[in-house]
PDB file of C-alpha atoms in Angstrom:
ATOM      1  CA  UNK A 942      -7.890 -30.365  55.399  1.00  0.00           C
ATOM      2  CA  UNK A 943      -5.051 -29.829  53.172  1.00  0.00           C
ATOM      3  CA  UNK A 944      -3.724 -26.398  52.876  1.00  0.00           C
ATOM      4  CA  UNK A 945      -5.337 -25.646  49.466  1.00  0.00           C
ATOM      5  CA  UNK A 946      -8.349 -26.446  50.047  1.00  0.00           C
ATOM      6  CA  UNK A 947     -11.163 -23.622  50.291  1.00  0.00           C
ATOM      7  CA  UNK A 948     -11.887 -22.524  54.047  1.00  0.00           C
ATOM      8  CA  UNK A 949     -15.634 -22.193  55.062  1.00  0.00           C
ATOM      9  CA  UNK A 950     -15.669 -19.632  57.804  1.00  0.00           C
ATOM     10  CA  UNK A 951     -18.968 -17.705  59.929  1.00  0.00           C
ATOM     11  CA  UNK A 952     -16.940 -15.587  61.680  1.00  0.00           C
ATOM     12  CA  UNK A 953     -18.212 -11.769  60.903  1.00  0.00           C
ATOM     13  CA  UNK A 954     -16.915  -9.263  59.049  1.00  0.00           C
ATOM     14  CA  UNK A 955     -13.636 -11.513  58.106  1.00  0.00           C
ATOM     15  CA  UNK A 956     -15.075 -14.351  56.362  1.00  0.00           C
ATOM     16  CA  UNK A 957     -13.185 -15.825  54.348  1.00  0.00           C
ATOM     17  CA  UNK A 958     -14.098 -16.734  50.552  1.00  0.00           C
ATOM     18  CA  UNK A 959     -16.739 -19.365  49.612  1.00  0.00           C
ATOM     19  CA  UNK A 960     -16.613 -20.835  46.262  1.00  0.00           C
ATOM     20  CA  UNK A 961     -18.886 -22.346  45.019  1.00  0.00           C
ATOM     21  CA  UNK A 962     -18.642 -24.393  41.889  1.00  0.00           C
ATOM     22  CA  UNK A 963     -21.328 -24.513  39.330  1.00  0.00           C
ATOM     23  CA  UNK A 964     -21.453 -27.275  36.866  1.00  0.00           C
ATOM     24  CA  UNK A 965     -24.278 -26.801  33.993  1.00  0.00           C
ATOM     25  CA  UNK A 966     -25.296 -29.753  32.014  1.00  0.00           C
ATOM     26  CA  UNK A 967     -26.995 -29.756  28.306  1.00  0.00           C
ATOM     27  CA  UNK A 968     -27.622 -32.476  25.823  1.00  0.00           C
ATOM     28  CA  UNK A 969     -25.406 -30.598  23.345  1.00  0.00           C
ATOM     29  CA  UNK A 970     -22.609 -29.052  25.306  1.00  0.00           C
ATOM     30  CA  UNK A 971     -21.322 -28.865  28.657  1.00  0.00           C
ATOM     31  CA  UNK A 972     -20.337 -25.611  30.916  1.00  0.00           C
ATOM     32  CA  UNK A 973     -18.642 -24.849  34.703  1.00  0.00           C
ATOM     33  CA  UNK A 974     -17.947 -21.500  36.111  1.00  0.00           C
ATOM     34  CA  UNK A 975     -16.787 -21.089  38.898  1.00  0.00           C
ATOM     35  CA  UNK A 976     -18.914 -18.616  41.514  1.00  0.00           C
ATOM     36  CA  UNK A 977     -15.869 -16.828  43.939  1.00  0.00           C
ATOM     37  CA  UNK A 978     -17.998 -15.617  46.875  1.00  0.00           C
ATOM     38  CA  UNK A 979     -16.575 -13.652  49.554  1.00  0.00           C
ATOM     39  CA  UNK A 980     -18.011 -10.693  52.184  1.00  0.00           C
ATOM     40  CA  UNK A 981     -16.556  -7.977  49.902  1.00  0.00           C
ATOM     41  CA  UNK A 982     -18.415  -8.607  46.637  1.00  0.00           C
ATOM     42  CA  UNK A 983     -15.878  -9.304  45.106  1.00  0.00           C
ATOM     43  CA  UNK A 984     -16.670 -12.729  42.245  1.00  0.00           C
ATOM     44  CA  UNK A 985     -14.715 -14.014  39.619  1.00  0.00           C
ATOM     45  CA  UNK A 986     -17.273 -16.197  37.391  1.00  0.00           C
ATOM     46  CA  UNK A 987     -14.619 -17.925  34.250  1.00  0.00           C
ATOM     47  CA  UNK A 988     -16.814 -19.119  31.689  1.00  0.00           C
ATOM     48  CA  UNK A 989     -15.467 -22.400  29.890  1.00  0.00           C
ATOM     49  CA  UNK A 990     -17.004 -23.645  26.546  1.00  0.00           C
ATOM     50  CA  UNK A 991     -15.623 -27.202  26.130  1.00  0.00           C
ATOM     51  CA  UNK A 992     -15.949 -26.916  22.341  1.00  0.00           C
ATOM     52  CA  UNK A 993     -13.164 -24.195  21.991  1.00  0.00           C
ATOM     53  CA  UNK A 994     -10.785 -25.871  23.835  1.00  0.00           C
ATOM     54  CA  UNK A 995      -8.076 -27.656  22.041  1.00  0.00           C
ATOM     55  CA  UNK A 996      -7.693 -31.659  23.219  1.00  0.00           C
ATOM     56  CA  UNK A 997      -5.398 -34.014  23.483  1.00  0.00           C
ATOM     57  CA  UNK A 998      -5.662 -37.195  20.983  1.00  0.00           C
ATOM     58  CA  UNK A 999      -5.148 -40.990  23.364  1.00  0.00           C
ATOM     59  CA  UNK A1000      -4.752 -43.471  21.120  1.00  0.00           C
ATOM     60  CA  UNK A1001      -5.714 -47.129  20.059  1.00  0.00           C
ATOM     61  CA  UNK A1002      -6.216 -48.600  22.176  1.00  0.00           C
ATOM     62  CA  UNK A1003      -7.924 -46.378  24.546  1.00  0.00           C
ATOM     63  CA  UNK A1004      -9.411 -44.298  21.902  1.00  0.00           C
ATOM     64  CA  UNK A1005     -10.206 -40.908  23.647  1.00  0.00           C
ATOM     65  CA  UNK A1006     -10.030 -37.268  23.676  1.00  0.00           C
ATOM     66  CA  UNK A1007      -8.563 -34.774  26.819  1.00  0.00           C
ATOM     67  CA  UNK A1008      -9.695 -31.566  27.121  1.00  0.00           C
ATOM     68  CA  UNK A1009      -8.690 -29.424  30.843  1.00  0.00           C
ATOM     69  CA  UNK A1010     -11.546 -27.507  31.341  1.00  0.00           C
ATOM     70  CA  UNK A1011     -10.841 -25.540  34.583  1.00  0.00           C
ATOM     71  CA  UNK A1012      -8.231 -26.454  37.240  1.00  0.00           C
ATOM     72  CA  UNK A1013      -5.577 -24.724  39.567  1.00  0.00           C
ATOM     73  CA  UNK A1014      -3.039 -23.997  36.486  1.00  0.00           C
ATOM     74  CA  UNK A1015      -5.690 -23.107  34.064  1.00  0.00           C
ATOM     75  CA  UNK A1016      -7.701 -20.425  36.070  1.00  0.00           C
ATOM     76  CA  UNK A1017      -6.446 -18.655  39.218  1.00  0.00           C
ATOM     77  CA  UNK A1018     -10.051 -18.515  41.072  1.00  0.00           C
ATOM     78  CA  UNK A1019     -10.349 -22.479  40.729  1.00  0.00           C
ATOM     79  CA  UNK A1020      -8.482 -24.084  43.445  1.00  0.00           C
ATOM     80  CA  UNK A1021      -9.156 -27.592  45.040  1.00  0.00           C
ATOM     81  CA  UNK A1022     -10.427 -29.626  41.446  1.00  0.00           C
ATOM     82  CA  UNK A1023      -9.817 -30.132  38.481  1.00  0.00           C
ATOM     83  CA  UNK A1024     -13.063 -30.588  35.647  1.00  0.00           C
ATOM     84  CA  UNK A1025     -11.146 -32.347  32.644  1.00  0.00           C
ATOM     85  CA  UNK A1026     -13.365 -33.260  29.559  1.00  0.00           C
ATOM     86  CA  UNK A1027     -12.850 -36.774  28.156  1.00  0.00           C
ATOM     87  CA  UNK A1028     -14.688 -38.012  24.953  1.00  0.00           C
ATOM     88  CA  UNK A1029     -14.612 -41.350  23.702  1.00  0.00           C
ATOM     89  CA  UNK A1030     -14.472 -42.617  20.666  1.00  0.00           C
ATOM     90  CA  UNK A1031     -17.484 -44.497  19.552  1.00  0.00           C
ATOM     91  CA  UNK A1032     -17.204 -47.845  19.023  1.00  0.00           C
ATOM     92  CA  UNK A1033     -14.771 -49.184  21.460  1.00  0.00           C
ATOM     93  CA  UNK A1034     -12.999 -45.956  23.109  1.00  0.00           C
ATOM     94  CA  UNK A1035     -12.108 -46.521  26.288  1.00  0.00           C
ATOM     95  CA  UNK A1036      -9.886 -45.986  29.349  1.00  0.00           C
ATOM     96  CA  UNK A1037      -7.197 -48.474  30.756  1.00  0.00           C
ATOM     97  CA  UNK A1038      -8.038 -49.395  33.833  1.00  0.00           C
ATOM     98  CA  UNK A1039      -6.904 -47.607  36.041  1.00  0.00           C
ATOM     99  CA  UNK A1040      -6.688 -45.561  39.308  1.00  0.00           C
ATOM    100  CA  UNK A1041      -5.819 -42.153  40.682  1.00  0.00           C
ATOM    101  CA  UNK A1042      -3.591 -42.301  44.013  1.00  0.00           C
ATOM    102  CA  UNK A1043      -4.464 -38.718  45.217  1.00  0.00           C
ATOM    103  CA  UNK A1044      -7.750 -37.706  44.148  1.00  0.00           C
ATOM    104  CA  UNK A1045     -11.290 -38.863  43.657  1.00  0.00           C
ATOM    105  CA  UNK A1046     -12.621 -38.606  39.857  1.00  0.00           C
ATOM    106  CA  UNK A1047     -16.509 -37.695  39.852  1.00  0.00           C
ATOM    107  CA  UNK A1048     -17.724 -38.750  36.251  1.00  0.00           C
ATOM    108  CA  UNK A1049     -20.776 -37.119  35.200  1.00  0.00           C
ATOM    109  CA  UNK A1050     -21.578 -38.331  32.042  1.00  0.00           C
ATOM    110  CA  UNK A1051     -23.660 -36.391  28.871  1.00  0.00           C
ATOM    111  CA  UNK A1052     -23.901 -38.089  25.985  1.00  0.00           C
ATOM    112  CA  UNK A1053     -23.802 -42.054  24.279  1.00  0.00           C
ATOM    113  CA  UNK A1054     -23.971 -44.796  25.480  1.00  0.00           C
ATOM    114  CA  UNK A1055     -21.011 -47.483  27.502  1.00  0.00           C
ATOM    115  CA  UNK A1056     -20.053 -49.538  30.687  1.00  0.00           C
ATOM    116  CA  UNK A1057     -18.404 -48.375  33.702  1.00  0.00           C
ATOM    117  CA  UNK A1058     -16.307 -50.408  35.820  1.00  0.00           C
ATOM    118  CA  UNK A1059     -15.720 -49.642  39.760  1.00  0.00           C
ATOM    119  CA  UNK A1060     -13.937 -52.052  41.792  1.00  0.00           C
ATOM    120  CA  UNK A1061     -15.142 -55.266  40.463  1.00  0.00           C
ATOM    121  CA  UNK A1062     -18.911 -54.303  39.627  1.00  0.00           C
ATOM    122  CA  UNK A1063     -19.984 -52.797  36.085  1.00  0.00           C
ATOM    123  CA  UNK A1064     -22.306 -50.160  35.497  1.00  0.00           C
ATOM    124  CA  UNK A1065     -24.323 -48.884  32.484  1.00  0.00           C
ATOM    125  CA  UNK A1066     -23.647 -44.872  30.803  1.00  0.00           C
ATOM    126  CA  UNK A1067     -25.786 -43.392  29.630  1.00  0.00           C
ATOM    127  CA  UNK A1068     -26.384 -38.740  29.519  1.00  0.00           C
ATOM    128  CA  UNK A1069     -27.826 -37.910  32.995  1.00  0.00           C
ATOM    129  CA  UNK A1070     -25.812 -40.807  34.386  1.00  0.00           C
ATOM    130  CA  UNK A1071     -22.853 -40.326  37.427  1.00  0.00           C
ATOM    131  CA  UNK A1072     -20.450 -42.163  38.758  1.00  0.00           C
ATOM    132  CA  UNK A1073     -17.433 -41.518  42.204  1.00  0.00           C
ATOM    133  CA  UNK A1074     -14.562 -43.357  41.619  1.00  0.00           C
ATOM    134  CA  UNK A1075     -12.884 -42.460  44.948  1.00  0.00           C
ATOM    135  CA  UNK A1076      -8.665 -42.068  45.153  1.00  0.00           C
ATOM    136  CA  UNK A1077      -7.244 -45.896  44.624  1.00  0.00           C
ATOM    137  CA  UNK A1078     -10.476 -47.515  43.103  1.00  0.00           C
ATOM    138  CA  UNK A1079      -9.519 -49.382  40.034  1.00  0.00           C
ATOM    139  CA  UNK A1080     -12.313 -47.977  37.278  1.00  0.00           C
ATOM    140  CA  UNK A1081     -12.859 -48.560  33.256  1.00  0.00           C
ATOM    141  CA  UNK A1082     -14.698 -47.261  30.841  1.00  0.00           C
ATOM    142  CA  UNK A1083     -15.814 -47.978  27.980  1.00  0.00           C
ATOM    143  CA  UNK A1084     -18.160 -46.529  24.345  1.00  0.00           C
ATOM    144  CA  UNK A1085     -20.369 -49.223  23.012  1.00  0.00           C
ATOM    145  CA  UNK A1086     -22.488 -47.033  21.368  1.00  0.00           C
ATOM    146  CA  UNK A1087     -22.148 -45.344  18.169  1.00  0.00           C
ATOM    147  CA  UNK A1088     -21.626 -41.930  19.165  1.00  0.00           C
ATOM    148  CA  UNK A1089     -18.834 -40.408  21.138  1.00  0.00           C
ATOM    149  CA  UNK A1090     -18.801 -40.801  24.853  1.00  0.00           C
ATOM    150  CA  UNK A1091     -18.439 -37.408  26.457  1.00  0.00           C
ATOM    151  CA  UNK A1092     -17.732 -37.452  30.330  1.00  0.00           C
ATOM    152  CA  UNK A1093     -17.221 -34.209  32.906  1.00  0.00           C
ATOM    153  CA  UNK A1094     -14.270 -35.477  35.656  1.00  0.00           C
ATOM    154  CA  UNK A1095     -13.865 -33.374  38.407  1.00  0.00           C
ATOM    155  CA  UNK A1096     -11.320 -34.637  40.386  1.00  0.00           C
ATOM    156  CA  UNK A1097     -10.643 -33.524  44.126  1.00  0.00           C
ATOM    157  CA  UNK A1098      -8.223 -32.507  44.820  1.00  0.00           C
ATOM    158  CA  UNK A1099      -6.955 -31.260  41.749  1.00  0.00           C
ATOM    159  CA  UNK A1100      -4.278 -33.032  39.040  1.00  0.00           C
ATOM    160  CA  UNK A1101      -1.613 -31.560  37.776  1.00  0.00           C
ATOM    161  CA  UNK A1102      -2.573 -30.131  34.217  1.00  0.00           C
ATOM    162  CA  UNK A1103       0.568 -32.775  33.202  1.00  0.00           C
ATOM    163  CA  UNK A1104      -1.999 -35.525  34.258  1.00  0.00           C
ATOM    164  CA  UNK A1105      -2.818 -35.471  30.456  1.00  0.00           C
ATOM    165  CA  UNK A1106       0.871 -36.229  29.331  1.00  0.00           C
ATOM    166  CA  UNK A1107       1.382 -39.163  31.706  1.00  0.00           C
ATOM    167  CA  UNK A1108      -2.301 -40.972  30.445  1.00  0.00           C
ATOM    168  CA  UNK A1109      -1.247 -40.600  26.675  1.00  0.00           C
ATOM    169  CA  UNK A1110       2.274 -41.809  27.454  1.00  0.00           C
ATOM    170  CA  UNK A1111       0.511 -44.695  29.913  1.00  0.00           C
ATOM    171  CA  UNK A1112      -1.740 -45.222  26.798  1.00  0.00           C
ATOM    172  CA  UNK A1113       0.694 -45.555  24.548  1.00  0.00           C
ATOM    173  CA  UNK A1114       3.151 -47.926  26.831  1.00  0.00           C
ATOM    174  CA  UNK A1115      -0.260 -49.971  26.964  1.00  0.00           C
TER     175      UNK A1115
END
């Protein structure tokens, strides 16, 4: 287990914190709260409304907007994961074919329609669908519809906060 991973112990009163991420999805917005529960009763619950977070734009041909919703660098009570909201532009917004060497990526599709490719397989995307790309596995998403394709992307372990800047630079270089 990584040194920054949450640990679970059932050893009496000195029990360590149990971290529980809670993701709330609606057809209008996606919220994620992070509940930090420990034996002393203290808790921290960051609440994030994606519509209030400023995003970073990726230009054509990989047109999309990226927002860091939760990460260890943006919220001190968060550890072990990052939540990034990726909104692909209508009519062809996409990601490049890519991998994440250190992190797995759970993609939860909130709105819009599209296609995804994971390890050579093609998948239809719609609200309520999810897809997991393990570390090192090639994947890509494409918006095939006329509405934005919103994806909640949970990275485990967390990606560095400069991930978005790196993604924009990589897309511009292609």
